[in-house]
Amino acid sequence: MRTLYIYLLTIIVFTPFALAQDADALLDEMMSEQSDITSATFKASRVILGHSIEQAKKGEMEFRISHRFGQLNGGGYELWGLDQAWIHFSLEYSPIDRLTFGLGRSNYQKTFDGYAKYAILQQQSGRRTIPISLSVVGSAEYKTIKNDIPDFNNSHRLAYVAQALVARKFNDNLSLQLSPTFVHRNYVESSEMANDVYAVGFGGRYKLSKRISLNAEFFWVNDLTGPEGVTNQYPLSLGFDLETGGHVFQIMLTNSLPMREAAFLTETRGKWSDGGIHLGFNISRMFSLHN
């Protein structure tokens, strides 16, 4: 009987410890199966010209300046484009995770713009596997430049863009993105030009070092018809991302002068083949509004 008491006492005393160890083991197993969300598919919220799937976190605000010089084929008289300058600046804010709003202004045709971007899917592995990241972007642009076009009204100044961003980070070095895009312009300069334009963007990033990456971006556009006597070009850009603490500095060569989607997809005029290339840069600074 005494042996039975000792046996029961041993069970009563040590069973809670055994159960606790089992619970800890189960918790560790569950934690190890949590989804691992992929980060830093791109280093900035732009691949080069167009949006990337990256965006600020809740409570963060980003101030961005984009700059383009003139064409390199301007020669020494124009200091290979450096005598000319176009600029776009924007303020972008995320009130909640996965949602960002932005407002901007460019001196190219004195254009105001606004956009919203929402992340629908985030690439992740583990308990839940999602092989891609998916975001959607909607934007509007309003040109305020003066003109003397007959019967021209304020609604003619508007253009709209709807875009999906599909990206995958294949490894620590390589990320690729596909960007199907729709542009609607309320006004076009000739009857031969389409109000609705479709485009597909192809973007990529290859990491060269801890803080430097090589980026490339190309947009196929279904209609390159421009004003009379003008043929538009496919936007093609090459650049580098340089991460410097709180800044991401992007320097690029591009045949596109405009810096917003509705314009660079329908008004790219430079040709890489004859030096119609612009040197440019984007620089952004992130601010946290959390206390």
Tab-separated table of C-alpha atoms in Angstrom:
chain	number	residue	atom	x	y	z
A	1	MET	CA	0.000	0.000	0.000
A	2	ARG	CA	2.824	2.380	0.863
A	3	THR	CA	4.336	1.728	-2.548
A	4	LEU	CA	1.006	2.591	-4.178
A	5	TYR	CA	0.841	5.921	-2.281
A	6	ILE	CA	4.351	6.812	-3.378
A	7	TYR	CA	3.456	5.957	-6.968
A	8	LEU	CA	0.286	8.114	-6.870
A	9	LEU	CA	2.151	10.974	-5.226
A	10	THR	CA	4.809	10.816	-7.925
A	11	ILE	CA	2.130	11.029	-10.626
A	12	ILE	CA	0.392	13.984	-8.912
A	13	VAL	CA	3.623	15.950	-8.423
A	14	PHE	CA	5.320	15.381	-11.766
A	15	THR	CA	2.347	15.246	-14.142
A	16	PRO	CA	1.897	19.076	-14.216
A	17	PHE	CA	5.588	19.474	-15.105
A	18	ALA	CA	5.243	16.906	-17.869
A	19	LEU	CA	2.123	18.589	-19.186
A	20	ALA	CA	3.845	21.976	-19.064
A	21	GLN	CA	6.783	20.594	-21.021
A	22	ASP	CA	4.389	19.116	-23.569
A	23	ALA	CA	2.586	22.447	-23.845
A	24	ASP	CA	5.890	24.277	-24.311
A	25	ALA	CA	6.916	21.800	-26.999
A	26	LEU	CA	3.562	22.220	-28.737
A	27	LEU	CA	3.847	26.022	-28.581
A	28	ASP	CA	7.366	25.897	-29.982
A	29	GLU	CA	6.132	23.696	-32.808
A	30	MET	CA	3.246	26.054	-33.554
A	31	MET	CA	5.542	29.093	-33.497
A	32	SER	CA	7.944	27.374	-35.874
A	33	GLU	CA	5.028	26.914	-38.276
A	34	GLN	CA	4.028	30.586	-38.331
A	35	SER	CA	4.103	32.240	-41.750
A	36	ASP	CA	7.247	34.126	-42.667
A	37	ILE	CA	6.255	37.240	-44.670
A	38	THR	CA	8.806	38.176	-47.322
A	39	SER	CA	10.344	41.621	-46.854
A	40	ALA	CA	12.389	43.984	-49.021
A	41	THR	CA	11.277	42.600	-52.367
A	42	PHE	CA	12.309	46.055	-53.566
A	43	LYS	CA	14.141	48.693	-51.545
A	44	ALA	CA	11.855	51.592	-52.482
A	45	SER	CA	8.207	52.191	-53.299
A	46	ARG	CA	9.221	52.701	-56.952
A	47	VAL	CA	11.061	50.210	-59.158
A	48	ILE	CA	12.375	53.173	-61.157
A	49	LEU	CA	9.504	55.104	-62.754
A	50	GLY	CA	6.582	52.934	-61.723
A	51	HIS	CA	5.285	51.718	-58.382
A	52	SER	CA	6.772	48.673	-56.710
A	53	ILE	CA	4.825	46.507	-54.271
A	54	GLU	CA	6.721	48.125	-51.370
A	55	GLN	CA	4.924	50.669	-49.191
A	56	ALA	CA	5.230	52.333	-45.825
A	57	LYS	CA	3.980	50.722	-42.621
A	58	LYS	CA	1.146	52.038	-40.468
A	59	GLY	CA	1.855	55.548	-39.220
A	60	GLU	CA	4.787	56.169	-41.559
A	61	MET	CA	5.028	59.100	-43.960
A	62	GLU	CA	7.371	59.292	-46.935
A	63	PHE	CA	8.573	62.478	-48.616
A	64	ARG	CA	9.840	61.806	-52.137
A	65	ILE	CA	11.614	63.997	-54.690
A	66	SER	CA	12.082	62.845	-58.289
A	67	HIS	CA	14.298	64.770	-60.697
A	68	ARG	CA	14.995	64.481	-64.417
A	69	PHE	CA	17.571	66.375	-66.460
A	70	GLY	CA	17.388	67.033	-70.206
A	71	GLN	CA	18.440	64.574	-72.898
A	72	LEU	CA	22.075	63.545	-73.147
A	73	ASN	CA	22.068	64.276	-76.878
A	74	GLY	CA	21.765	67.993	-76.104
A	75	GLY	CA	25.546	68.040	-76.284
A	76	GLY	CA	27.984	70.352	-74.593
A	77	TYR	CA	25.863	73.469	-75.154
A	78	GLU	CA	23.194	72.004	-72.865
A	79	LEU	CA	25.865	70.358	-70.704
A	80	TRP	CA	24.475	66.990	-71.842
A	81	GLY	CA	21.089	67.798	-70.383
A	82	LEU	CA	22.211	69.168	-67.024
A	83	ASP	CA	21.111	72.718	-67.955
A	84	GLN	CA	17.500	71.555	-67.926
A	85	ALA	CA	15.515	70.183	-65.017
A	86	TRP	CA	12.082	68.758	-64.228
A	87	ILE	CA	10.974	67.818	-60.738
A	88	HIS	CA	8.191	65.918	-58.997
A	89	PHE	CA	7.673	65.884	-55.229
A	90	SER	CA	5.149	63.921	-53.224
A	91	LEU	CA	4.003	63.197	-49.695
A	92	GLU	CA	2.812	59.646	-49.027
A	93	TYR	CA	1.194	58.296	-45.857
A	94	SER	CA	-0.031	54.913	-44.605
A	95	PRO	CA	-2.901	55.267	-42.079
A	96	ILE	CA	-2.989	51.470	-41.677
A	97	ASP	CA	-0.736	48.626	-42.747
A	98	ARG	CA	-1.018	47.696	-46.448
A	99	LEU	CA	-2.766	50.968	-47.453
A	100	THR	CA	-0.975	54.095	-48.686
A	101	PHE	CA	-2.215	57.440	-49.997
A	102	GLY	CA	-0.064	59.919	-51.888
A	103	LEU	CA	-0.291	63.480	-53.227
A	104	GLY	CA	2.222	65.073	-55.574
A	105	ARG	CA	3.054	67.928	-57.941
A	106	SER	CA	5.293	68.050	-61.016
A	107	ASN	CA	6.426	71.027	-63.070
A	108	TYR	CA	5.997	68.818	-66.162
A	109	GLN	CA	2.820	70.367	-67.600
A	110	LYS	CA	2.206	71.659	-64.057
A	111	THR	CA	0.562	68.406	-62.998
A	112	PHE	CA	-1.025	67.521	-59.662
A	113	ASP	CA	-1.562	63.841	-58.855
A	114	GLY	CA	-2.997	61.612	-56.178
A	115	TYR	CA	-2.990	57.873	-55.672
A	116	ALA	CA	-3.976	55.019	-53.370
A	117	LYS	CA	-2.152	51.674	-53.109
A	118	TYR	CA	-3.393	48.593	-51.277
A	119	ALA	CA	-1.580	45.299	-50.706
A	120	ILE	CA	-3.969	42.396	-51.291
A	121	LEU	CA	-1.460	39.544	-50.917
A	122	GLN	CA	1.973	39.353	-49.309
A	123	GLN	CA	4.479	36.709	-50.332
A	124	GLN	CA	5.078	34.322	-47.429
A	125	SER	CA	6.115	30.820	-46.500
A	126	GLY	CA	5.595	28.536	-43.483
A	127	ARG	CA	2.172	27.679	-42.091
A	128	ARG	CA	0.621	29.608	-44.983
A	129	THR	CA	2.388	29.735	-48.345
A	130	ILE	CA	1.700	32.534	-50.822
A	131	PRO	CA	4.167	32.567	-53.745
A	132	ILE	CA	3.624	36.187	-54.837
A	133	SER	CA	2.844	39.661	-53.575
A	134	LEU	CA	-0.122	41.466	-55.133
A	135	SER	CA	-1.026	45.137	-54.809
A	136	VAL	CA	-3.428	47.417	-56.651
A	137	VAL	CA	-2.923	51.104	-57.422
A	138	GLY	CA	-5.422	53.725	-58.511
A	139	SER	CA	-4.361	57.253	-59.404
A	140	ALA	CA	-5.541	60.473	-61.023
A	141	GLU	CA	-3.555	63.289	-62.659
A	142	TYR	CA	-4.648	66.875	-63.309
A	143	LYS	CA	-2.692	69.115	-65.702
A	144	THR	CA	-2.923	72.825	-64.923
A	145	ILE	CA	-0.745	74.170	-67.744
A	146	LYS	CA	-2.414	76.988	-69.693
A	147	ASN	CA	-3.557	76.450	-73.253
A	148	ASP	CA	-5.776	78.088	-75.881
A	149	ILE	CA	-7.480	74.949	-77.213
A	150	PRO	CA	-11.088	75.739	-78.245
A	151	ASP	CA	-13.827	74.206	-76.066
A	152	PHE	CA	-11.237	72.938	-73.598
A	153	ASN	CA	-12.621	72.550	-70.056
A	154	ASN	CA	-11.359	71.379	-66.691
A	155	SER	CA	-12.475	67.763	-67.158
A	156	HIS	CA	-10.159	67.534	-70.163
A	157	ARG	CA	-7.212	68.023	-67.836
A	158	LEU	CA	-7.819	64.719	-66.043
A	159	ALA	CA	-6.297	61.284	-66.641
A	160	TYR	CA	-6.780	58.098	-64.628
A	161	VAL	CA	-4.669	54.995	-64.034
A	162	ALA	CA	-5.579	51.534	-62.698
A	163	GLN	CA	-2.735	49.126	-62.089
A	164	ALA	CA	-1.992	45.740	-60.560
A	165	LEU	CA	1.467	44.905	-59.200
A	166	VAL	CA	2.437	41.227	-59.123
A	167	ALA	CA	5.887	40.551	-57.643
A	168	ARG	CA	8.006	37.705	-56.378
A	169	LYS	CA	11.269	37.688	-54.478
A	170	PHE	CA	13.022	34.564	-55.755
A	171	ASN	CA	15.983	34.763	-53.382
A	172	ASP	CA	17.980	37.333	-51.410
A	173	ASN	CA	19.311	38.834	-54.642
A	174	LEU	CA	16.616	38.629	-57.325
A	175	SER	CA	13.119	40.152	-57.402
A	176	LEU	CA	10.806	40.521	-60.407
A	177	GLN	CA	7.529	42.364	-60.928
A	178	LEU	CA	4.771	42.398	-63.554
A	179	SER	CA	2.534	45.505	-63.782
A	180	PRO	CA	-0.551	45.324	-66.033
A	181	THR	CA	-1.853	48.881	-66.390
A	182	PHE	CA	-4.851	50.756	-67.816
A	183	VAL	CA	-4.750	54.495	-68.608
A	184	HIS	CA	-7.727	56.668	-69.513
A	185	ARG	CA	-7.231	60.230	-70.757
A	186	ASN	CA	-10.247	62.514	-70.918
A	187	TYR	CA	-8.617	64.512	-73.717
A	188	VAL	CA	-6.260	63.581	-76.563
A	189	GLU	CA	-4.711	65.929	-79.106
A	190	SER	CA	-5.899	64.217	-82.294
A	191	SER	CA	-8.628	61.834	-83.408
A	192	GLU	CA	-5.984	59.201	-84.182
A	193	MET	CA	-4.936	59.007	-80.537
A	194	ALA	CA	-6.791	56.647	-78.213
A	195	ASN	CA	-8.297	57.828	-74.951
A	196	ASP	CA	-7.734	54.369	-73.455
A	197	VAL	CA	-4.244	52.883	-73.407
A	198	TYR	CA	-3.140	49.493	-72.070
A	199	ALA	CA	0.368	48.698	-70.895
A	200	VAL	CA	2.332	45.953	-69.175
A	201	GLY	CA	5.374	46.764	-67.083
A	202	PHE	CA	8.298	44.429	-66.450
A	203	GLY	CA	10.567	45.345	-63.551
A	204	GLY	CA	13.436	43.686	-61.771
A	205	ARG	CA	15.977	44.178	-59.018
A	206	TYR	CA	19.276	42.387	-58.531
A	207	LYS	CA	21.163	42.944	-55.306
A	208	LEU	CA	24.853	43.704	-55.846
A	209	SER	CA	25.808	44.337	-52.218
A	210	LYS	CA	24.210	44.945	-48.846
A	211	ARG	CA	23.209	48.497	-49.811
A	212	ILE	CA	23.323	48.597	-53.640
A	213	SER	CA	21.093	46.980	-56.244
A	214	LEU	CA	20.745	47.141	-60.021
A	215	ASN	CA	17.199	47.858	-61.249
A	216	ALA	CA	15.644	47.626	-64.724
A	217	GLU	CA	12.158	48.521	-65.939
A	218	PHE	CA	10.368	48.312	-69.290
A	219	PHE	CA	6.763	49.078	-70.256
A	220	TRP	CA	5.108	47.664	-73.332
A	221	VAL	CA	2.314	50.008	-74.478
A	222	ASN	CA	-0.379	48.920	-76.925
A	223	ASP	CA	-0.666	52.310	-78.684
A	224	LEU	CA	2.326	54.573	-79.399
A	225	THR	CA	0.381	57.131	-81.430
A	226	GLY	CA	1.306	60.674	-80.449
A	227	PRO	CA	0.284	64.111	-81.681
A	228	GLU	CA	0.601	64.752	-85.409
A	229	GLY	CA	4.113	63.899	-86.562
A	230	VAL	CA	5.127	62.357	-83.230
A	231	THR	CA	5.586	58.686	-82.358
A	232	ASN	CA	5.835	57.721	-78.719
A	233	GLN	CA	8.427	55.254	-77.444
A	234	TYR	CA	8.332	52.340	-75.033
A	235	PRO	CA	9.577	53.523	-71.603
A	236	LEU	CA	12.882	51.826	-70.752
A	237	SER	CA	14.901	52.636	-67.636
A	238	LEU	CA	18.054	51.351	-65.942
A	239	GLY	CA	19.232	52.410	-62.511
A	240	PHE	CA	20.817	51.733	-59.162
A	241	ASP	CA	19.320	51.812	-55.667
A	242	LEU	CA	21.630	53.054	-52.926
A	243	GLU	CA	20.387	52.631	-49.360
A	244	THR	CA	21.872	55.165	-46.946
A	245	GLY	CA	20.226	54.758	-43.574
A	246	GLY	CA	16.922	56.645	-43.618
A	247	HIS	CA	17.256	57.458	-47.313
A	248	VAL	CA	16.923	55.387	-50.456
A	249	PHE	CA	18.684	57.116	-53.346
A	250	GLN	CA	17.823	55.923	-56.844
A	251	ILE	CA	19.841	57.096	-59.835
A	252	MET	CA	18.777	56.153	-63.355
A	253	LEU	CA	18.976	56.589	-67.108
A	254	THR	CA	15.581	56.687	-68.819
A	255	ASN	CA	14.023	57.792	-72.091
A	256	SER	CA	10.978	59.104	-70.164
A	257	LEU	CA	10.775	62.701	-69.016
A	258	PRO	CA	7.389	62.537	-67.207
A	259	MET	CA	7.394	60.981	-63.752
A	260	ARG	CA	3.777	59.827	-63.327
A	261	GLU	CA	2.119	56.809	-64.971
A	262	ALA	CA	-0.488	58.500	-67.182
A	263	ALA	CA	2.202	60.714	-68.685
A	264	PHE	CA	5.254	58.465	-68.984
A	265	LEU	CA	3.161	55.667	-70.527
A	266	THR	CA	1.635	57.957	-73.180
A	267	GLU	CA	4.211	60.742	-73.627
A	268	THR	CA	7.645	59.091	-73.661
A	269	ARG	CA	9.447	60.620	-76.651
A	270	GLY	CA	13.149	59.907	-76.128
A	271	LYS	CA	14.990	57.253	-78.143
A	272	TRP	CA	17.802	55.276	-76.591
A	273	SER	CA	19.290	54.758	-80.060
A	274	ASP	CA	20.013	58.476	-80.632
A	275	GLY	CA	20.863	59.543	-77.084
A	276	GLY	CA	17.394	60.739	-76.131
A	277	ILE	CA	18.106	59.634	-72.582
A	278	HIS	CA	17.560	61.523	-69.355
A	279	LEU	CA	19.771	61.256	-66.287
A	280	GLY	CA	17.625	61.366	-63.185
A	281	PHE	CA	17.224	60.423	-59.556
A	282	ASN	CA	14.631	59.683	-56.887
A	283	ILE	CA	15.319	60.342	-53.234
A	284	SER	CA	12.971	59.557	-50.372
A	285	ARG	CA	12.928	60.100	-46.631
A	286	MET	CA	10.722	58.124	-44.258
A	287	PHE	CA	9.213	59.653	-41.107
A	288	SER	CA	7.407	57.776	-38.342
A	289	LEU	CA	4.419	59.578	-36.842
A	290	HIS	CA	4.163	57.089	-33.958
A	291	ASN	CA	5.000	58.444	-30.515
